[in-house]
Structure formats: C-alpha cells, structure tokens
Coordinates of C-alpha atoms in Angstrom, one line a residue:
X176 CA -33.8 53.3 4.1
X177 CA -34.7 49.9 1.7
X178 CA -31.3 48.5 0.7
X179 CA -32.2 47.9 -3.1
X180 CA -30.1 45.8 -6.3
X181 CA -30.0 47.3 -9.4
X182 CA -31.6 45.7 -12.4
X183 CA -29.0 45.8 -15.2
X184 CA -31.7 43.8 -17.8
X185 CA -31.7 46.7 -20.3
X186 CA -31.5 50.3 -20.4
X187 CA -33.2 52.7 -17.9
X188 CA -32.2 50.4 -15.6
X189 CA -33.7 50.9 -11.9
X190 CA -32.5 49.9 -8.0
X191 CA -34.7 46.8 -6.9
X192 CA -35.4 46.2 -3.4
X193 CA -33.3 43.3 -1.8
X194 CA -35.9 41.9 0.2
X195 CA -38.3 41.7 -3.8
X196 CA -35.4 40.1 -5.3
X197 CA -34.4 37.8 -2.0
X198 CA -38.1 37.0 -2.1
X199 CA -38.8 36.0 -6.5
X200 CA -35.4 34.0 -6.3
X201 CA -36.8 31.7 -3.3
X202 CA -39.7 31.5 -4.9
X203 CA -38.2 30.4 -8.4
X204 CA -36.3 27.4 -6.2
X205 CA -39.4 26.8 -4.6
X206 CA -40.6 26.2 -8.1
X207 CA -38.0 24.3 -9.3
X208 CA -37.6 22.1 -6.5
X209 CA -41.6 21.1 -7.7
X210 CA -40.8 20.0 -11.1
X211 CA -41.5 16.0 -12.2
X212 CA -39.0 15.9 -13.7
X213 CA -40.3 12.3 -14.5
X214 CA -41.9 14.0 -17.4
X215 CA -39.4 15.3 -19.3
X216 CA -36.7 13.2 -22.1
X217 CA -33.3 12.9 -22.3
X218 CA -32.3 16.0 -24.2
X219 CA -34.7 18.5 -22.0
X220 CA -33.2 16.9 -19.0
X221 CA -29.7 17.4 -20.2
X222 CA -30.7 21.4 -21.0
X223 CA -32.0 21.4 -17.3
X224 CA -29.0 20.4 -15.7
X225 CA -26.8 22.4 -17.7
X226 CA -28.5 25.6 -16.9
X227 CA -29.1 24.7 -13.0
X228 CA -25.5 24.0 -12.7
X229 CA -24.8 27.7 -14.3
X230 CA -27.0 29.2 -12.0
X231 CA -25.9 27.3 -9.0
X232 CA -22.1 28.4 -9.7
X233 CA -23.8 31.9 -10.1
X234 CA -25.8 32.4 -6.6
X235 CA -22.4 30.8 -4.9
X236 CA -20.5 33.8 -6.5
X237 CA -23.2 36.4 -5.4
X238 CA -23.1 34.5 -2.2
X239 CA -18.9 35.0 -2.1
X240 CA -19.6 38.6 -2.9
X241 CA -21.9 39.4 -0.3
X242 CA -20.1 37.6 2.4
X243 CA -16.8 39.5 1.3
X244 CA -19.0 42.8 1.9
X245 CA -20.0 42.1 5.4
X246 CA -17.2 40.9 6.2
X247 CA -16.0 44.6 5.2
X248 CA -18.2 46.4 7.0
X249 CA -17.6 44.5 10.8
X250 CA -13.8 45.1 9.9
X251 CA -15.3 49.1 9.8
X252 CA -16.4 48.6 13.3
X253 CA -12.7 47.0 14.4
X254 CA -13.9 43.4 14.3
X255 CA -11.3 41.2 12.8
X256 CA -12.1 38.7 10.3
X257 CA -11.8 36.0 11.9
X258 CA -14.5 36.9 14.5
X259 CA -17.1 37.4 12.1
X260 CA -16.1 34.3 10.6
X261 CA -16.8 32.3 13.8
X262 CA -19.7 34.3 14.2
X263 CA -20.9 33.3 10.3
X264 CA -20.0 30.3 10.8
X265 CA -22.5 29.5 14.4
X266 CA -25.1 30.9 12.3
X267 CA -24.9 29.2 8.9
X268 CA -23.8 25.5 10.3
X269 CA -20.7 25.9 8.6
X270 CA -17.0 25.6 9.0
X271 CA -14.9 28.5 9.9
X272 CA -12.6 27.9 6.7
X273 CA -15.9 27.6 4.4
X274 CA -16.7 31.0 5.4
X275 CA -12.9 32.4 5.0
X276 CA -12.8 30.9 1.7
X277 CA -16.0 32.8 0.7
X278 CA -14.6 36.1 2.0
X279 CA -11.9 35.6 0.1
X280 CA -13.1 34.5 -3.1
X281 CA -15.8 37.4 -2.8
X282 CA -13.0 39.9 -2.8
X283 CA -11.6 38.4 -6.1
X284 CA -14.5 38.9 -7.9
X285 CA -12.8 41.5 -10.3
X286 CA -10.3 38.8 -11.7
X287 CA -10.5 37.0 -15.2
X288 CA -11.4 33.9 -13.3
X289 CA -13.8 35.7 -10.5
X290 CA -15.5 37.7 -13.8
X291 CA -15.9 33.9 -14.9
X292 CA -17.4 32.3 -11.9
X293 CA -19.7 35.2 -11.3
X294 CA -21.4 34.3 -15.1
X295 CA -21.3 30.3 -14.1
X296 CA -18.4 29.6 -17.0
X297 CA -16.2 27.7 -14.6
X298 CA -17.2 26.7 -10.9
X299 CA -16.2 28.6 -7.6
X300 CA -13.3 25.5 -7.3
X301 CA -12.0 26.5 -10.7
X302 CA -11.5 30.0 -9.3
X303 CA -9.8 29.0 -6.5
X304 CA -7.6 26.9 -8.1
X305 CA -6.8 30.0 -10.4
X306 CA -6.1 32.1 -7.7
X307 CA -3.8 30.0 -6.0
X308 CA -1.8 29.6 -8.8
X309 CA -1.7 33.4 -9.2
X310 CA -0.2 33.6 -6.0
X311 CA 2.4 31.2 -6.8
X312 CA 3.9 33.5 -9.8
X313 CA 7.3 35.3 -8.5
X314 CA 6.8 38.6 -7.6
X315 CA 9.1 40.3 -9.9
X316 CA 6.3 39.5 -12.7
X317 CA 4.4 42.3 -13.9
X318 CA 0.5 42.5 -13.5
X319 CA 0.0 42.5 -17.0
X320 CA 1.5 38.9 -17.4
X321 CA 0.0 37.9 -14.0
X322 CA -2.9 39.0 -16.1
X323 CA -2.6 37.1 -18.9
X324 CA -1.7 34.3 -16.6
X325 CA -5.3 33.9 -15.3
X326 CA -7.1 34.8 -18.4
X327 CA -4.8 31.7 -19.8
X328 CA -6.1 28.7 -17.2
X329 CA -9.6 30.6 -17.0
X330 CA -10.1 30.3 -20.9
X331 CA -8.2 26.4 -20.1
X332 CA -11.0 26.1 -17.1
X333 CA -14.0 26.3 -19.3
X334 CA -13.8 22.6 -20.8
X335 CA -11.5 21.4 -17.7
X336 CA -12.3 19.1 -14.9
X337 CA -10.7 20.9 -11.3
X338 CA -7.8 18.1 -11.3
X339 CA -7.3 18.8 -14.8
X340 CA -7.1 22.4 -14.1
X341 CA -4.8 21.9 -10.8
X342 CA -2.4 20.2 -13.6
X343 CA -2.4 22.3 -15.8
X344 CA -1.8 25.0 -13.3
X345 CA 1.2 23.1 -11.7
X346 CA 2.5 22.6 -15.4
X347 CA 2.5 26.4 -16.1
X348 CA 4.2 27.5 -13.3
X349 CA 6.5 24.5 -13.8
X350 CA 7.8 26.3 -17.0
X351 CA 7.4 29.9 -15.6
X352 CA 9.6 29.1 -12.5
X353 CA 12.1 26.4 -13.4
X354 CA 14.3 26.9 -10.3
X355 CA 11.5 25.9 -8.3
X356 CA 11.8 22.1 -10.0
X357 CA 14.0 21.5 -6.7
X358 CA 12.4 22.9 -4.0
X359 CA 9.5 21.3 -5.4
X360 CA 10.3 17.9 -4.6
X361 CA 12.1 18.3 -1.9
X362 CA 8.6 19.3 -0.7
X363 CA 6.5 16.5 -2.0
X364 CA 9.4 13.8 -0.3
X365 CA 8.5 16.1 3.4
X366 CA 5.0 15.7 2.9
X367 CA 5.3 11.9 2.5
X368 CA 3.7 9.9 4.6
X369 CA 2.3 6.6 5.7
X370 CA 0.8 5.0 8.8
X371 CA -0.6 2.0 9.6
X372 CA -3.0 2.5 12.6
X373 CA -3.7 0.0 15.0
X374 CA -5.9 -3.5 14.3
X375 CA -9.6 -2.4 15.4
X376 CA -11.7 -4.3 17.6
X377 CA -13.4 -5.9 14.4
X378 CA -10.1 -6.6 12.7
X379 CA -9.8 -4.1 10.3
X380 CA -7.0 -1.2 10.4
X381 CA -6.6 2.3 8.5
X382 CA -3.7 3.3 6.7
X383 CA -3.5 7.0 5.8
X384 CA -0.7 7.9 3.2
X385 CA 0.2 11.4 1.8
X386 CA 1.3 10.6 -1.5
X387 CA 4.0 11.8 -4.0
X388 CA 3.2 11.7 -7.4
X389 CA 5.3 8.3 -7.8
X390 CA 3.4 6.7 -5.3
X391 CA 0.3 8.3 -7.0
X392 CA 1.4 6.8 -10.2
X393 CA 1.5 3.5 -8.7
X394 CA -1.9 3.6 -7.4
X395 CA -3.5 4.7 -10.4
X396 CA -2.1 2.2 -12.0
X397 CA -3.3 -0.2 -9.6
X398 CA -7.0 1.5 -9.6
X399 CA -7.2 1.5 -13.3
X400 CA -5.4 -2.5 -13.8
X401 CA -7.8 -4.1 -10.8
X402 CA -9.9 -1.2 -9.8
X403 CA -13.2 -1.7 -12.1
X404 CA -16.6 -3.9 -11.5
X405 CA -15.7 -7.5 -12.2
X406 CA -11.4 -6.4 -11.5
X407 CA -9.3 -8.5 -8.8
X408 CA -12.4 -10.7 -8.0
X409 CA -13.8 -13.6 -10.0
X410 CA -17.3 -12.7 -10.9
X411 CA -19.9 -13.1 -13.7
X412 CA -20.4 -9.3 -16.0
X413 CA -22.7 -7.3 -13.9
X414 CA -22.7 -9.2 -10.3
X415 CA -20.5 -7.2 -8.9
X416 CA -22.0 -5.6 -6.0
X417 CA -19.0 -4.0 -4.2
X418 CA -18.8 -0.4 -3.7
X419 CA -16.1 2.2 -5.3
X420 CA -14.0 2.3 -2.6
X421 CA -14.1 -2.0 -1.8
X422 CA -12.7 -2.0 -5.4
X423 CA -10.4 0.4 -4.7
X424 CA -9.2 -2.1 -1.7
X425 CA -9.3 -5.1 -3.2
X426 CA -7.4 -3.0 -6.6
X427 CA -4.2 -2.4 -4.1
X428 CA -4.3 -5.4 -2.0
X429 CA -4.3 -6.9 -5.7
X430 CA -1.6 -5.3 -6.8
X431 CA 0.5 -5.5 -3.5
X432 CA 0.3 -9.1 -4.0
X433 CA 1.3 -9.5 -7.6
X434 CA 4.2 -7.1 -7.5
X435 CA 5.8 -5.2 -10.3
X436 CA 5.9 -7.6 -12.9
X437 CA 5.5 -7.4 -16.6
X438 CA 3.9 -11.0 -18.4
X439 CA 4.1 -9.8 -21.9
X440 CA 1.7 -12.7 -22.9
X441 CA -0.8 -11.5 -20.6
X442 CA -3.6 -9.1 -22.4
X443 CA -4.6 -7.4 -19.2
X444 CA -3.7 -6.4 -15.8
X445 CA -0.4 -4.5 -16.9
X446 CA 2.1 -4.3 -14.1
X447 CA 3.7 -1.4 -15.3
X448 CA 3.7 3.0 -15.9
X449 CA 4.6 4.3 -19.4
X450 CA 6.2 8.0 -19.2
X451 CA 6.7 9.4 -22.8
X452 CA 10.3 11.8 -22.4
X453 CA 12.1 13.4 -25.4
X454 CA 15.7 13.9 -25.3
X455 CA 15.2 17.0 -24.3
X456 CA 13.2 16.7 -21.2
X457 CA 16.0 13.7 -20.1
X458 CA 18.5 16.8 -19.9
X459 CA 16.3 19.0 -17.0
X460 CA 15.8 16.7 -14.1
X461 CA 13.3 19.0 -12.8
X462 CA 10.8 19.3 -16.1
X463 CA 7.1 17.6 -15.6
X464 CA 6.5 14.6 -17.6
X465 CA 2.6 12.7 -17.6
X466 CA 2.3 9.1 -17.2
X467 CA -0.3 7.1 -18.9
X468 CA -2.8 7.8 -16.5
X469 CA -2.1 11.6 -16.4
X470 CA -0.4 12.3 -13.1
X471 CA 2.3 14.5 -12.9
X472 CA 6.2 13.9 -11.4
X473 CA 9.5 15.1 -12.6
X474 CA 12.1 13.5 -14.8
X475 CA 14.2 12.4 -11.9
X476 CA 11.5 11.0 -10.4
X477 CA 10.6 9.2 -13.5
X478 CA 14.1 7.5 -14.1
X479 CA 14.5 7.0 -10.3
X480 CA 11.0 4.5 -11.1
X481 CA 12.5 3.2 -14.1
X482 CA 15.7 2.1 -12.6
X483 CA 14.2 -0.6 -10.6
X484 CA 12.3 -2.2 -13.2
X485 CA 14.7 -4.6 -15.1
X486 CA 12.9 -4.7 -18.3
X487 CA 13.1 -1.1 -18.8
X488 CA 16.1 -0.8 -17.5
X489 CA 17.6 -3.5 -20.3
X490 CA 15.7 -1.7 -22.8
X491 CA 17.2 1.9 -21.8
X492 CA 20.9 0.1 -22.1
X493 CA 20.4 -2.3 -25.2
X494 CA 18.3 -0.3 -27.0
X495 CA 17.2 -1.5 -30.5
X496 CA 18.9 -4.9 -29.8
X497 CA 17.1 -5.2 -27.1
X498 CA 13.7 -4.7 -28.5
X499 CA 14.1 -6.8 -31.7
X500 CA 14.0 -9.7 -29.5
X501 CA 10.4 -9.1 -28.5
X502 CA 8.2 -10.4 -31.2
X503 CA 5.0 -8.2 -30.4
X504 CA 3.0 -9.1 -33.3
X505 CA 3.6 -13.2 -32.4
X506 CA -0.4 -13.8 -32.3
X507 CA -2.0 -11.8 -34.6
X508 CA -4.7 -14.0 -34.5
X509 CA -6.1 -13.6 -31.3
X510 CA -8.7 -10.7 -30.1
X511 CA -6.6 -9.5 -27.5
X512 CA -3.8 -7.3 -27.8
X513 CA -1.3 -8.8 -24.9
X514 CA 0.8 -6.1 -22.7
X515 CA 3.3 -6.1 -24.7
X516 CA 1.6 -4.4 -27.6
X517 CA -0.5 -2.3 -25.2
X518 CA 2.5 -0.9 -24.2
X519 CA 3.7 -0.1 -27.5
X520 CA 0.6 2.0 -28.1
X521 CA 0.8 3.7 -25.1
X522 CA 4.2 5.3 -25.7
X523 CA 3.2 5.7 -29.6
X524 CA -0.5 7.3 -28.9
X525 CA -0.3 8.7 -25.2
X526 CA -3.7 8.7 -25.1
X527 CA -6.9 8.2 -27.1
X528 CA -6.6 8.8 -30.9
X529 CA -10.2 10.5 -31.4
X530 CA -9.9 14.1 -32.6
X531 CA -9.7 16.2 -29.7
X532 CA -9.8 13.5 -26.9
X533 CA -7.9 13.5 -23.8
X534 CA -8.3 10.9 -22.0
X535 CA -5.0 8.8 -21.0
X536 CA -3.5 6.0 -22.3
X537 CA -4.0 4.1 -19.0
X538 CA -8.2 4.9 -19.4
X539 CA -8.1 3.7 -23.3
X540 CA -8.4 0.4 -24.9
X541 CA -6.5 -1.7 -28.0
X542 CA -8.7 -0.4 -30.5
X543 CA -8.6 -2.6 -34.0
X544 CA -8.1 0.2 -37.1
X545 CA -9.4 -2.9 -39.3
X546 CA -12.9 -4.4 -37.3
X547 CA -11.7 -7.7 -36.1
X548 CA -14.7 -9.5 -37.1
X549 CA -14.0 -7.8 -40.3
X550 CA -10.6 -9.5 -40.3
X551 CA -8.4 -7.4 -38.9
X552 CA -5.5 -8.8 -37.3
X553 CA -4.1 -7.7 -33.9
X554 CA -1.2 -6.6 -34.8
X555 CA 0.2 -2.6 -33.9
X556 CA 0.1 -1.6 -37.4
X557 CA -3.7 -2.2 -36.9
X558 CA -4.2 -1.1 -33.7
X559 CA -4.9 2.5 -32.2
X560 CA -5.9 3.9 -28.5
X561 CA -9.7 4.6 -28.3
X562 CA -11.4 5.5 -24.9
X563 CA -14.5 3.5 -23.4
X564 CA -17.0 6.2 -25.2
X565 CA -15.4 6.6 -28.4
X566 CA -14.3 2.8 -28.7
X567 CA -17.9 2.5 -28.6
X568 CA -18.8 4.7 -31.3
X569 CA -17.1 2.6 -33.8
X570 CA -19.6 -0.1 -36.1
X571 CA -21.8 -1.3 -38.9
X572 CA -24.8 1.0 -38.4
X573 CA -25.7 4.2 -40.3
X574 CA -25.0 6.1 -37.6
X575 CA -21.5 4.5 -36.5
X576 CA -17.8 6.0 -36.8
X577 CA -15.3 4.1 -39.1
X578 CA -11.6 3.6 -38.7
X579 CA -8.7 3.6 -41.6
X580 CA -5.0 4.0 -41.5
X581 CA -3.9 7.1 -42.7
X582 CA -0.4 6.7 -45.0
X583 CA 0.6 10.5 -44.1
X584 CA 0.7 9.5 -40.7
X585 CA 1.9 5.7 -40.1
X586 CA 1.3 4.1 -36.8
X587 CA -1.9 6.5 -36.6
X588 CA -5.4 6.1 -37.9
X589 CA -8.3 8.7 -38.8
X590 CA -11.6 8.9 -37.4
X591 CA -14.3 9.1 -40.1
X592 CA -17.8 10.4 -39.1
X593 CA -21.2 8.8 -40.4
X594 CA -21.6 8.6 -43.8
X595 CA -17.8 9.6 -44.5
X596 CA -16.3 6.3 -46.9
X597 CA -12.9 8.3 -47.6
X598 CA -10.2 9.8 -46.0
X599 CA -9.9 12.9 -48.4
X600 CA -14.0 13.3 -47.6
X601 CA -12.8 13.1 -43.7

C-alpha cells in the first residue's frame, strides 16, 4: 500500500504519495543549496533568509511529528522508548537526548506553541521553552488558564529572543506561584558551583562555575564594562584581533583585578549593577527585579548585593542628604557623561528611550537630547539612554532621527522621525 500526505493547498484536496513529496522537497534544497546568492542585494537577501529560517523551523516540526509517530508505533510492538531512541539515534548520528526531545516535542504539536512552531512563527527552542514552563504551573490550575498561559508567552515568543523568552517565562510563573520565591533560591544557592581544575601542561587551567543570577549579574557586568573589541586591552579602533571568548577572559580577569569600585569621575568602565525596586517590591523578598543588563534575581538577593557596596549602602541610609553632595552635572562641558551621571540614567530610563526598545540600560549609551556639537551640554537634563543602533540613527541628514525634551514628561525625551520638526507633529 503507498503511504501518501494529503495536500491541504485548496479545496478537493487529494492524498500525495510520501516518497513524491520526500522526493520535490530534496529536490527544492538541492536547488536552493545552488543559488549565488552573490547576485542578489541587501533587501532580497534579507527576504531570503527570513523565509529559509520559516521553513527550516517548519521541516524541524514535521520532523518532531514524524519522529513522535514512530516512536508510537514500536511502543505498539512493546519496545520502549528509550530503545528506539538508541536505535534512532545509531542511525541518524545523533544523541540519545536529541532524539527524546523530538519525540517529545512531536507529541505537543497540538499546543498554542506546537501550532506555532509547526507554521515557523517561533523556533522549535521557543516551544520547548513554553512547554517547560507549562509544566511548571501547579496542578490545581485549570486547562483553560494553562491555556491561556501558553497562548500568552507564544504570542510574547514571536518578537522574543529564547533567553528573552526563558525570562519572561520565569517572570510569569514568579507571579503565578509566589510561594515558590523560596524554594527557588534555595535551589539556585545548591546548584552553585565553582572549580578551579588543575594547571595544564601548557600553563593554562579551566574553571567551571554554575552561576546564580548574582554571580550572573556580576559577570555581565564585567562582559559588557571590559568585554568589547578594543575593552581591557590598549589598542588602536579596529586592531583588535582577539576572539569573543579571549575578551570574555581578559573582561573578568579585568574586572577581578579592579574590584568593586565606583570612580564617579570616570566616564567608562562602571564598577557597579543598577536594580530599579519600588517600595513595593522592597516588601516581598521573593519578587523578581532586572538589573541593567536584564538578568533576573530576587529582592533579597538584590539588597544582599547592595549591602556590601558602601556607596549604596550610604545612599540607602542618608538618602537625599546623601545625594546632594554629589554634584553630577560638575563638567557639563565635557563629551563624556562620567559614572556618576550614567548611573543616574540607568535608574531614571532602565533601558533605551526609543519607542518600543528593549534593550538594557547596561547595552545603552549617554545619549545627548541637545547634539553636542550643536551645544548641548552634558548634563542629565540633557541626556537620555539610546542603544548602539538607535544612538546611531540620530543626525543632520534628511533621513536622520532628532531628539527634544518633552515638558509632559521631564527627565525624558521624544524621538522624532525624518522630516518631523515638532513634538505635537511626533
């Protein structure tokens, strides 16, 4: 009997061999995999990838599906599932837990998120991040709001990055289960971990850590402050020739070295985490807070960090007093902002100020509202958070973004498009 898939392109719709639609889909990727692509511009390219990247998340679902069926049918025949994994696994190259993953997920496929994944609107890693959060939510919950659960961080998948995702995820069930605040981090402080293995023949040594998100924190920080071509080395814009991950050395051994210090007169390499809390989060130990470079960690946690930094720990018992003795705007007249009035921004902004941006404070820069070669001072009523990209989009030319405080919201500015001279027009 020919196995056959039916062809759901319209109506009257007919069963279709396997082995004729196996067959036209290796030939289409034989095709593809012959394109110059050498030939083609930016925005053709751009349309290319985008549409490969939906059809590779598509044929990984139909993949999932079809391993979740075999799978079925040897567990018919009494062979358990982690047999025909092994066996899968021999024959495909791959790893046993690759091939238990793709059972599973292929079993899913009737879920908000597997529906998703099966079009190519979120990746087969979104899904499994969705799933697992399903699982976490207690069991007296009815399906209905299990339901709305996953249609929730599917729709919050579509424009996500996974880690984004995996945050938001923690974030929800954060709220959804406050009594697991507790158990939460007494988890994370089990998991912690960190050795130091032995010097190597040529010197070197590995450490391997398991981090909690304070220790994450830090070494973001550290990552973002020293991590970047040209950061913890002296070098001249555009020599640098070490790899991601030599940076990423260099960043921590960096940052181990200075220590946590805070130079207010220094414009760059910040020695310091900015969590925003409002008095209500202060009174649940267990409630997730962000720092500036997104991570996620308790309240507890967060004051427990605090506690050993003098500066902040002066400012938390002196408050205003305390602050009017910092003169942030001393130097308006230089180009750099110094830490001092980074920091500022940070707590003020949380992030980048372009409409719909959310990149973290710790990935923007001191943006002036005012051009400085237009005359504006650096000062914090003149400064705003802008990211790399959108910093950049900011200028003189026809086609460039302008920047204007906006007196119904002070400390804030508004983003005005090309060819847009006034903020009612905006």
């Amino acid at each position: 009997m020919t196995q056959g898939v039916r062809d759901t392109s319209g109506p009257g719709a007919v069963m279709a061999p396997l082995d004729d639609v196996l067959a036209f889909l290796e030939a289409s990727i034989e095709t593809l995999c012959a394109v110059d692509w050498a030939g083609y511009d930016a925005d053709q390219l751009a349309d290319a990838v985008t549409r490969t990247e939906i059809v590779a998340r598509r044929l990984e679902s139909a993949g999932s599906r079809a391993t979740a069926e075999l799978a079925g049918l040897h567990q018919q025949k009494g062979r358990s599932p982690g047999g025909m994994a092994a066996l899968l696994a021999a024959k495909l190259g791959l790893a046993r837990g690759t091939v238990h993953g793709r059972i599973e997920a292929g079993g899913r496929q009737a879920t908000p998120a597997g529906r998703a994944a099966a079009r190519g609107v979120i990746s087969c890693e979104h899904e499994r991040i969705i799933a697992k959060a399903v699982a976490g939510l207690p069991g007296k919950m009815g399906g209905a709001a299990k339901t709305r659960f996953a249609e929730e961080l599917t729709h919050f998948a579509r424009t996500a990055a996974p880690a984004d995702l995996r945050a938001e995820a923690a974030r929800r069930l954060a709220e959804l289960c406050p009594d697991r605040g507790k158990d939460r981090e007494k988890h994370q402080e089990r998991q912690r971990s960190a050795r130091l293995g032995a010097v190597r023949s040529d010197g070197t040594s590995m450490l391997t850590m398991t981090l909690t998100p304070r220790g994450r924190a830090l070494v973001e920080r550290a990552l973002c402050d020293f991590g970047g071509p040209g950061g913890a080395v002296g070098c001249e814009p555009g020599s640098d020739e070490r790899a991601p991950e030599q940076r990423a050395h260099d960043a921590l051994v960096h940052q181990w070295a200075l220590g946590s210090t805070v130079d207010p007169a220094r414009p760059k390499g910040i020695a310091t985490i900015v969590i925003r809390l409002t008095p209500e989060q202060l009174e649940d130990p267990h409630a997730l807070v962000r720092t500036d470079s997104g991570t996620q960690l308790s309240v507890r946690q967060a004051v427990s960090m605090a506690g050993g930094m003098p500066w902040f720990v002066s400012v938390l018992r002196d408050g205003r007093e305390e602050l009017h003795r910092i003169d942030v705007d001393a130097h308006p007249g230089r180009r750099l902002a110094s830490a001092i009035q980074r920091l500022v921004l940070y707590a003020a902004h949380g992030g980048c100020t372009f409409p719909g941006c959310t990149v973290p404070a710790r990935r923007s820069q001191f943006h002036h509202v005012l051009e400085w070669s237009r005359g504006g001072p650096t000062t914090i009523a003149n400064g705003a958070l802008g990211c790399h990209v959108h910093h950049g989009f900011v200028g003189g030319g026809p086609s460039s973004w302008k920047t204007i405080a906006n007196p119904d919201s002070p400390g804030r500015c508004t983003w005005l498009p090309p060819g847009t001279d006034r903020l009612t027009a905006a």
